[in-house]
PDB file of C-alpha atoms in Angstrom:
ATOM      1  CA  GLN A 140      57.371  56.664 -77.007  1.00  0.00           C
ATOM      2  CA  GLN A 141      58.070  55.633 -73.271  1.00  0.00           C
ATOM      3  CA  PRO A 142      55.886  57.381 -70.910  1.00  0.00           C
ATOM      4  CA  VAL A 143      57.843  59.819 -68.343  1.00  0.00           C
ATOM      5  CA  GLN A 144      57.248  58.911 -64.663  1.00  0.00           C
ATOM      6  CA  SER A 145      58.179  61.026 -61.673  1.00  0.00           C
ATOM      7  CA  PRO A 146      59.642  61.144 -59.076  1.00  0.00           C
ATOM      8  CA  GLN A 147      62.554  58.716 -59.744  1.00  0.00           C
ATOM      9  CA  ALA A 148      62.683  57.881 -56.326  1.00  0.00           C
ATOM     10  CA  VAL A 149      61.054  58.644 -53.129  1.00  0.00           C
ATOM     11  CA  ILE A 150      61.615  57.496 -49.368  1.00  0.00           C
ATOM     12  CA  LEU A 151      59.021  57.244 -47.063  1.00  0.00           C
ATOM     13  CA  ARG A 152      58.292  56.525 -43.357  1.00  0.00           C
ATOM     14  CA  GLU A 153      55.739  54.152 -42.362  1.00  0.00           C
ATOM     15  CA  GLY A 154      52.250  55.658 -42.746  1.00  0.00           C
ATOM     16  CA  GLU A 155      53.117  58.344 -44.995  1.00  0.00           C
ATOM     17  CA  ASP A 156      51.612  58.834 -48.498  1.00  0.00           C
ATOM     18  CA  ALA A 157      53.129  59.563 -51.902  1.00  0.00           C
ATOM     19  CA  VAL A 158      51.968  60.119 -55.319  1.00  0.00           C
ATOM     20  CA  ILE A 159      53.912  58.662 -58.633  1.00  0.00           C
ATOM     21  CA  ASN A 160      52.731  60.481 -61.704  1.00  0.00           C
ATOM     22  CA  CYS A 161      52.850  59.053 -65.417  1.00  0.00           C
ATOM     23  CA  SER A 162      52.615  61.072 -68.427  1.00  0.00           C
ATOM     24  CA  SER A 163      52.297  60.056 -72.134  1.00  0.00           C
ATOM     25  CA  SER A 164      52.901  62.157 -75.524  1.00  0.00           C
ATOM     26  CA  LYS A 165      50.090  59.825 -76.971  1.00  0.00           C
ATOM     27  CA  ALA A 166      46.305  59.552 -76.379  1.00  0.00           C
ATOM     28  CA  LEU A 167      45.930  56.455 -74.314  1.00  0.00           C
ATOM     29  CA  TYR A 168      43.537  53.603 -74.120  1.00  0.00           C
ATOM     30  CA  SER A 169      44.799  51.965 -70.879  1.00  0.00           C
ATOM     31  CA  VAL A 170      47.349  52.681 -68.233  1.00  0.00           C
ATOM     32  CA  HIS A 171      48.607  49.860 -66.260  1.00  0.00           C
ATOM     33  CA  TRP A 172      50.636  49.780 -62.805  1.00  0.00           C
ATOM     34  CA  TYR A 173      53.097  47.272 -61.702  1.00  0.00           C
ATOM     35  CA  ARG A 174      55.378  46.850 -58.680  1.00  0.00           C
ATOM     36  CA  GLN A 175      58.519  45.032 -58.958  1.00  0.00           C
ATOM     37  CA  LYS A 176      60.745  43.879 -55.898  1.00  0.00           C
ATOM     38  CA  HIS A 177      64.381  43.527 -56.628  1.00  0.00           C
ATOM     39  CA  GLY A 178      65.308  40.557 -58.699  1.00  0.00           C
ATOM     40  CA  GLU A 179      61.593  39.450 -58.967  1.00  0.00           C
ATOM     41  CA  ALA A 180      59.105  39.695 -61.791  1.00  0.00           C
ATOM     42  CA  PRO A 181      56.729  42.619 -61.973  1.00  0.00           C
ATOM     43  CA  VAL A 182      53.286  42.131 -60.448  1.00  0.00           C
ATOM     44  CA  PHE A 183      50.250  43.570 -61.527  1.00  0.00           C
ATOM     45  CA  LEU A 184      48.481  46.234 -59.516  1.00  0.00           C
ATOM     46  CA  MET A 185      45.692  47.569 -61.528  1.00  0.00           C
ATOM     47  CA  ILE A 186      44.481  48.869 -65.086  1.00  0.00           C
ATOM     48  CA  LEU A 187      42.703  52.073 -65.704  1.00  0.00           C
ATOM     49  CA  LEU A 188      40.597  51.890 -69.036  1.00  0.00           C
ATOM     50  CA  LYS A 189      39.776  55.106 -71.010  1.00  0.00           C
ATOM     51  CA  GLY A 190      36.279  56.229 -69.904  1.00  0.00           C
ATOM     52  CA  GLY A 191      36.564  54.015 -66.742  1.00  0.00           C
ATOM     53  CA  GLU A 192      36.556  54.978 -62.947  1.00  0.00           C
ATOM     54  CA  GLN A 193      39.403  55.340 -60.651  1.00  0.00           C
ATOM     55  CA  LYS A 194      40.612  52.046 -59.382  1.00  0.00           C
ATOM     56  CA  GLY A 195      41.631  51.179 -55.794  1.00  0.00           C
ATOM     57  CA  HIS A 196      43.287  48.196 -54.205  1.00  0.00           C
ATOM     58  CA  GLU A 197      43.386  48.365 -50.362  1.00  0.00           C
ATOM     59  CA  LYS A 198      45.559  51.741 -49.550  1.00  0.00           C
ATOM     60  CA  ILE A 199      46.892  51.776 -53.196  1.00  0.00           C
ATOM     61  CA  SER A 200      44.640  53.553 -55.730  1.00  0.00           C
ATOM     62  CA  ALA A 201      45.145  55.423 -59.007  1.00  0.00           C
ATOM     63  CA  SER A 202      43.387  57.957 -61.324  1.00  0.00           C
ATOM     64  CA  PHE A 203      43.391  58.483 -65.074  1.00  0.00           C
ATOM     65  CA  ASN A 204      43.207  61.830 -66.841  1.00  0.00           C
ATOM     66  CA  GLU A 205      42.355  60.800 -70.473  1.00  0.00           C
ATOM     67  CA  LYS A 206      42.564  64.570 -71.480  1.00  0.00           C
ATOM     68  CA  LYS A 207      45.929  65.211 -70.073  1.00  0.00           C
ATOM     69  CA  GLN A 208      47.109  61.889 -71.101  1.00  0.00           C
ATOM     70  CA  GLN A 209      48.036  61.195 -67.461  1.00  0.00           C
ATOM     71  CA  SER A 210      48.098  58.776 -64.581  1.00  0.00           C
ATOM     72  CA  SER A 211      48.844  58.958 -60.910  1.00  0.00           C
ATOM     73  CA  LEU A 212      49.298  56.267 -58.460  1.00  0.00           C
ATOM     74  CA  TYR A 213      48.448  57.100 -54.771  1.00  0.00           C
ATOM     75  CA  LEU A 214      50.120  55.280 -51.896  1.00  0.00           C
ATOM     76  CA  THR A 215      48.181  55.828 -48.871  1.00  0.00           C
ATOM     77  CA  ALA A 216      49.419  55.146 -45.276  1.00  0.00           C
ATOM     78  CA  SER A 217      52.615  53.466 -46.684  1.00  0.00           C
ATOM     79  CA  GLN A 218      53.718  49.935 -45.380  1.00  0.00           C
ATOM     80  CA  LEU A 219      57.068  48.446 -45.400  1.00  0.00           C
ATOM     81  CA  SER A 220      55.786  45.914 -47.933  1.00  0.00           C
ATOM     82  CA  TYR A 221      54.902  48.767 -50.406  1.00  0.00           C
ATOM     83  CA  SER A 222      58.615  48.984 -51.138  1.00  0.00           C
ATOM     84  CA  GLY A 223      59.795  48.304 -54.589  1.00  0.00           C
ATOM     85  CA  THR A 224      59.877  49.659 -57.891  1.00  0.00           C
ATOM     86  CA  TYR A 225      56.522  50.868 -59.615  1.00  0.00           C
ATOM     87  CA  PHE A 226      56.115  51.034 -63.275  1.00  0.00           C
ATOM     88  CA  CYS A 227      53.346  52.607 -65.455  1.00  0.00           C
ATOM     89  CA  GLY A 228      52.550  51.039 -68.772  1.00  0.00           C
ATOM     90  CA  THR A 229      50.751  52.911 -71.282  1.00  0.00           C
ATOM     91  CA  ASP A 230      48.599  51.274 -74.291  1.00  0.00           C
ATOM     92  CA  PRO A 231      47.533  54.003 -77.029  1.00  0.00           C
ATOM     93  CA  ASN A 232      45.215  50.847 -78.435  1.00  0.00           C
ATOM     94  CA  ASP A 233      48.055  49.282 -80.401  1.00  0.00           C
ATOM     95  CA  TYR A 234      47.917  46.179 -78.564  1.00  0.00           C
ATOM     96  CA  LYS A 235      51.139  46.528 -76.568  1.00  0.00           C
ATOM     97  CA  LEU A 236      52.438  48.611 -73.646  1.00  0.00           C
ATOM     98  CA  SER A 237      55.330  50.974 -73.231  1.00  0.00           C
ATOM     99  CA  PHE A 238      56.717  51.025 -69.910  1.00  0.00           C
ATOM    100  CA  GLY A 239      58.155  53.972 -67.928  1.00  0.00           C
ATOM    101  CA  ALA A 240      61.565  53.963 -66.389  1.00  0.00           C
ATOM    102  CA  GLY A 241      60.158  53.274 -62.879  1.00  0.00           C
ATOM    103  CA  THR A 242      59.920  54.828 -59.375  1.00  0.00           C
ATOM    104  CA  THR A 243      61.863  53.499 -56.526  1.00  0.00           C
ATOM    105  CA  VAL A 244      59.821  53.672 -53.436  1.00  0.00           C
ATOM    106  CA  THR A 245      61.604  52.719 -50.163  1.00  0.00           C
ATOM    107  CA  VAL A 246      59.354  52.820 -47.168  1.00  0.00           C
ATOM    108  CA  ARG A 247      61.309  52.771 -43.832  1.00  0.00           C
ATOM    109  CA  ALA A 248      60.264  51.742 -40.309  1.00  0.00           C
TER     110      ALA A 248
ATOM    111  CA  ASP B 105      48.606  26.098 -60.813  1.00  0.00           C
ATOM    112  CA  GLY B 106      48.194  28.436 -63.773  1.00  0.00           C
ATOM    113  CA  GLY B 107      51.164  30.477 -64.677  1.00  0.00           C
ATOM    114  CA  ILE B 108      54.295  31.480 -66.889  1.00  0.00           C
ATOM    115  CA  THR B 109      57.364  29.520 -66.360  1.00  0.00           C
ATOM    116  CA  GLN B 110      60.812  30.446 -67.849  1.00  0.00           C
ATOM    117  CA  SER B 111      63.965  28.499 -67.805  1.00  0.00           C
ATOM    118  CA  PRO B 112      66.515  28.702 -66.861  1.00  0.00           C
ATOM    119  CA  LYS B 113      66.673  31.147 -64.003  1.00  0.00           C
ATOM    120  CA  TYR B 114      70.407  32.048 -65.031  1.00  0.00           C
ATOM    121  CA  LEU B 115      72.184  31.515 -68.161  1.00  0.00           C
ATOM    122  CA  PHE B 116      75.617  31.815 -68.977  1.00  0.00           C
ATOM    123  CA  ARG B 117      77.194  31.966 -72.529  1.00  0.00           C
ATOM    124  CA  LYS B 118      80.209  32.939 -74.465  1.00  0.00           C
ATOM    125  CA  GLU B 119      80.341  35.728 -76.864  1.00  0.00           C
ATOM    126  CA  GLY B 120      79.152  34.694 -80.445  1.00  0.00           C
ATOM    127  CA  GLN B 121      77.036  31.959 -79.390  1.00  0.00           C
ATOM    128  CA  ASN B 122      73.114  32.199 -80.011  1.00  0.00           C
ATOM    129  CA  VAL B 123      71.231  31.063 -76.888  1.00  0.00           C
ATOM    130  CA  THR B 124      67.428  30.283 -76.608  1.00  0.00           C
ATOM    131  CA  LEU B 125      65.268  31.335 -73.707  1.00  0.00           C
ATOM    132  CA  SER B 126      62.156  29.218 -72.973  1.00  0.00           C
ATOM    133  CA  CYS B 127      58.685  30.740 -72.103  1.00  0.00           C
ATOM    134  CA  GLU B 128      55.592  28.551 -71.394  1.00  0.00           C
ATOM    135  CA  GLN B 129      52.141  29.474 -70.074  1.00  0.00           C
ATOM    136  CA  ASN B 130      49.047  27.691 -69.184  1.00  0.00           C
ATOM    137  CA  LEU B 131      47.003  30.623 -68.664  1.00  0.00           C
ATOM    138  CA  ASN B 132      45.128  30.010 -71.983  1.00  0.00           C
ATOM    139  CA  HIS B 133      46.331  33.596 -73.101  1.00  0.00           C
ATOM    140  CA  ASP B 134      46.226  34.742 -76.607  1.00  0.00           C
ATOM    141  CA  ALA B 135      48.983  37.225 -76.389  1.00  0.00           C
ATOM    142  CA  MET B 136      52.905  36.713 -75.268  1.00  0.00           C
ATOM    143  CA  TYR B 137      55.529  39.280 -74.872  1.00  0.00           C
ATOM    144  CA  TRP B 138      59.091  39.433 -74.458  1.00  0.00           C
ATOM    145  CA  TYR B 139      60.897  42.250 -72.367  1.00  0.00           C
ATOM    146  CA  ARG B 140      64.255  43.081 -71.678  1.00  0.00           C
ATOM    147  CA  GLN B 141      65.282  44.962 -68.344  1.00  0.00           C
ATOM    148  CA  ASP B 142      68.800  46.524 -67.943  1.00  0.00           C
ATOM    149  CA  PRO B 143      69.929  47.396 -64.151  1.00  0.00           C
ATOM    150  CA  GLY B 144      67.973  50.493 -62.947  1.00  0.00           C
ATOM    151  CA  GLN B 145      65.946  50.690 -66.134  1.00  0.00           C
ATOM    152  CA  GLY B 146      62.144  49.895 -67.261  1.00  0.00           C
ATOM    153  CA  LEU B 147      61.030  47.102 -69.517  1.00  0.00           C
ATOM    154  CA  ARG B 148      61.614  47.289 -73.106  1.00  0.00           C
ATOM    155  CA  LEU B 149      59.407  45.372 -75.519  1.00  0.00           C
ATOM    156  CA  ILE B 150      61.386  42.973 -77.950  1.00  0.00           C
ATOM    157  CA  TYR B 151      58.823  40.945 -79.452  1.00  0.00           C
ATOM    158  CA  TYR B 152      55.303  40.209 -79.241  1.00  0.00           C
ATOM    159  CA  SER B 153      52.516  37.904 -80.595  1.00  0.00           C
ATOM    160  CA  GLN B 154      48.763  38.104 -80.293  1.00  0.00           C
ATOM    161  CA  ILE B 155      48.044  34.668 -82.111  1.00  0.00           C
ATOM    162  CA  VAL B 156      49.735  31.568 -82.962  1.00  0.00           C
ATOM    163  CA  ASN B 157      52.241  31.629 -86.294  1.00  0.00           C
ATOM    164  CA  ASP B 158      52.289  35.459 -86.111  1.00  0.00           C
ATOM    165  CA  PHE B 159      54.529  37.956 -84.204  1.00  0.00           C
ATOM    166  CA  GLN B 160      55.331  41.515 -84.275  1.00  0.00           C
ATOM    167  CA  LYS B 161      58.743  43.405 -83.417  1.00  0.00           C
ATOM    168  CA  GLY B 162      58.896  45.509 -80.398  1.00  0.00           C
ATOM    169  CA  ASP B 163      61.097  48.563 -80.008  1.00  0.00           C
ATOM    170  CA  ILE B 164      64.421  46.752 -79.787  1.00  0.00           C
ATOM    171  CA  ALA B 165      63.945  43.635 -81.828  1.00  0.00           C
ATOM    172  CA  GLU B 166      67.568  43.653 -83.436  1.00  0.00           C
ATOM    173  CA  GLY B 167      69.737  40.656 -82.721  1.00  0.00           C
ATOM    174  CA  TYR B 168      66.685  38.692 -81.430  1.00  0.00           C
ATOM    175  CA  SER B 169      64.293  35.903 -82.998  1.00  0.00           C
ATOM    176  CA  VAL B 170      61.206  34.501 -81.933  1.00  0.00           C
ATOM    177  CA  SER B 171      58.674  31.744 -82.936  1.00  0.00           C
ATOM    178  CA  ARG B 172      55.115  30.928 -81.917  1.00  0.00           C
ATOM    179  CA  GLU B 173      54.166  27.572 -82.951  1.00  0.00           C
ATOM    180  CA  LYS B 174      51.905  26.642 -80.137  1.00  0.00           C
ATOM    181  CA  LYS B 175      49.546  28.938 -78.043  1.00  0.00           C
ATOM    182  CA  GLU B 176      51.482  28.023 -74.816  1.00  0.00           C
ATOM    183  CA  SER B 177      55.022  28.479 -75.905  1.00  0.00           C
ATOM    184  CA  PHE B 178      56.932  31.759 -77.142  1.00  0.00           C
ATOM    185  CA  PRO B 179      61.019  31.065 -77.160  1.00  0.00           C
ATOM    186  CA  LEU B 180      63.280  33.883 -77.649  1.00  0.00           C
ATOM    187  CA  THR B 181      66.496  33.253 -79.320  1.00  0.00           C
ATOM    188  CA  VAL B 182      69.407  35.814 -78.406  1.00  0.00           C
ATOM    189  CA  THR B 183      71.499  35.857 -81.590  1.00  0.00           C
ATOM    190  CA  SER B 184      75.366  36.615 -81.964  1.00  0.00           C
ATOM    191  CA  ALA B 185      74.065  39.824 -83.690  1.00  0.00           C
ATOM    192  CA  GLN B 186      72.965  41.223 -80.418  1.00  0.00           C
ATOM    193  CA  LYS B 187      75.537  43.416 -79.380  1.00  0.00           C
ATOM    194  CA  ASN B 188      75.042  43.710 -75.681  1.00  0.00           C
ATOM    195  CA  PRO B 189      72.863  40.534 -74.718  1.00  0.00           C
ATOM    196  CA  THR B 190      73.548  40.639 -71.067  1.00  0.00           C
ATOM    197  CA  ALA B 191      70.347  41.500 -69.454  1.00  0.00           C
ATOM    198  CA  PHE B 192      67.072  40.294 -67.412  1.00  0.00           C
ATOM    199  CA  TYR B 193      64.715  38.924 -69.767  1.00  0.00           C
ATOM    200  CA  LEU B 194      60.879  38.845 -68.860  1.00  0.00           C
ATOM    201  CA  CYS B 195      58.340  36.823 -70.631  1.00  0.00           C
ATOM    202  CA  ALA B 196      54.532  37.980 -69.990  1.00  0.00           C
ATOM    203  CA  SER B 197      51.135  37.085 -71.211  1.00  0.00           C
ATOM    204  CA  SER B 198      48.030  38.345 -71.346  1.00  0.00           C
ATOM    205  CA  GLY B 199      44.320  38.436 -73.139  1.00  0.00           C
ATOM    206  CA  TRP B 200      44.085  39.841 -76.680  1.00  0.00           C
ATOM    207  CA  ASP B 201      45.119  43.477 -75.952  1.00  0.00           C
ATOM    208  CA  GLY B 202      45.847  46.266 -73.609  1.00  0.00           C
ATOM    209  CA  SER B 203      42.846  46.056 -71.431  1.00  0.00           C
ATOM    210  CA  TYR B 204      43.930  42.970 -69.982  1.00  0.00           C
ATOM    211  CA  GLU B 205      46.576  42.634 -67.080  1.00  0.00           C
ATOM    212  CA  GLN B 206      49.859  41.268 -68.075  1.00  0.00           C
ATOM    213  CA  TYR B 207      51.405  38.361 -66.132  1.00  0.00           C
ATOM    214  CA  PHE B 208      54.921  37.862 -66.060  1.00  0.00           C
ATOM    215  CA  GLY B 209      57.174  34.965 -65.414  1.00  0.00           C
ATOM    216  CA  PRO B 210      60.097  34.909 -63.180  1.00  0.00           C
ATOM    217  CA  GLY B 211      62.558  35.885 -65.893  1.00  0.00           C
ATOM    218  CA  THR B 212      65.944  34.816 -66.884  1.00  0.00           C
ATOM    219  CA  ARG B 213      69.208  36.405 -66.124  1.00  0.00           C
ATOM    220  CA  LEU B 214      71.498  36.106 -69.191  1.00  0.00           C
ATOM    221  CA  THR B 215      75.323  36.717 -68.942  1.00  0.00           C
ATOM    222  CA  VAL B 216      77.321  36.839 -72.142  1.00  0.00           C
ATOM    223  CA  THR B 217      81.244  37.038 -71.520  1.00  0.00           C
TER     224      THR B 217
END
């Protein structure tokens, strides 16, 4: 079962913040976040493991609420380079990921 | 440099022909995956393999076949039984399970007419 991502798309001005949500119907072992630029391969951002801590990478951070089977990705003080489609991938501990449909982020100057 | 290579980048085929997409990794990863991506959509898992000579069907395996004879290689064959094969195909590799990040190849864009 694919996780559900929201919103589908978001438009930001440089410096603004955004939150992307990922919700699963299954108990999760890990949540992955990836960013894909148009026509390119997805690039890994971070993993959140069950029982682990909130992760961060510069001004992009994420949280994982195991009880609610949800994860959120936080884009802080967005830059032009943050534009792309963000995917969450969820693993209920069966050795493979199910990916959400993606959230398209457009950052404008 | 370590990484994943996929070839070719663009592939054109006539309907009714089988076609094989190449995927090679030199990251010494145990697990390898094939995904299909349609325009504006997420990634859907076709097949995955955690060890040599073993592989499992993903969510959309019908019309596809794979082999894993070497740790480094995981080719995907799109058969004529696949009803709608035109798509962007991505290969990925990772450590054993979902606690490891997946590294993606550059993808192959297959067009069948």
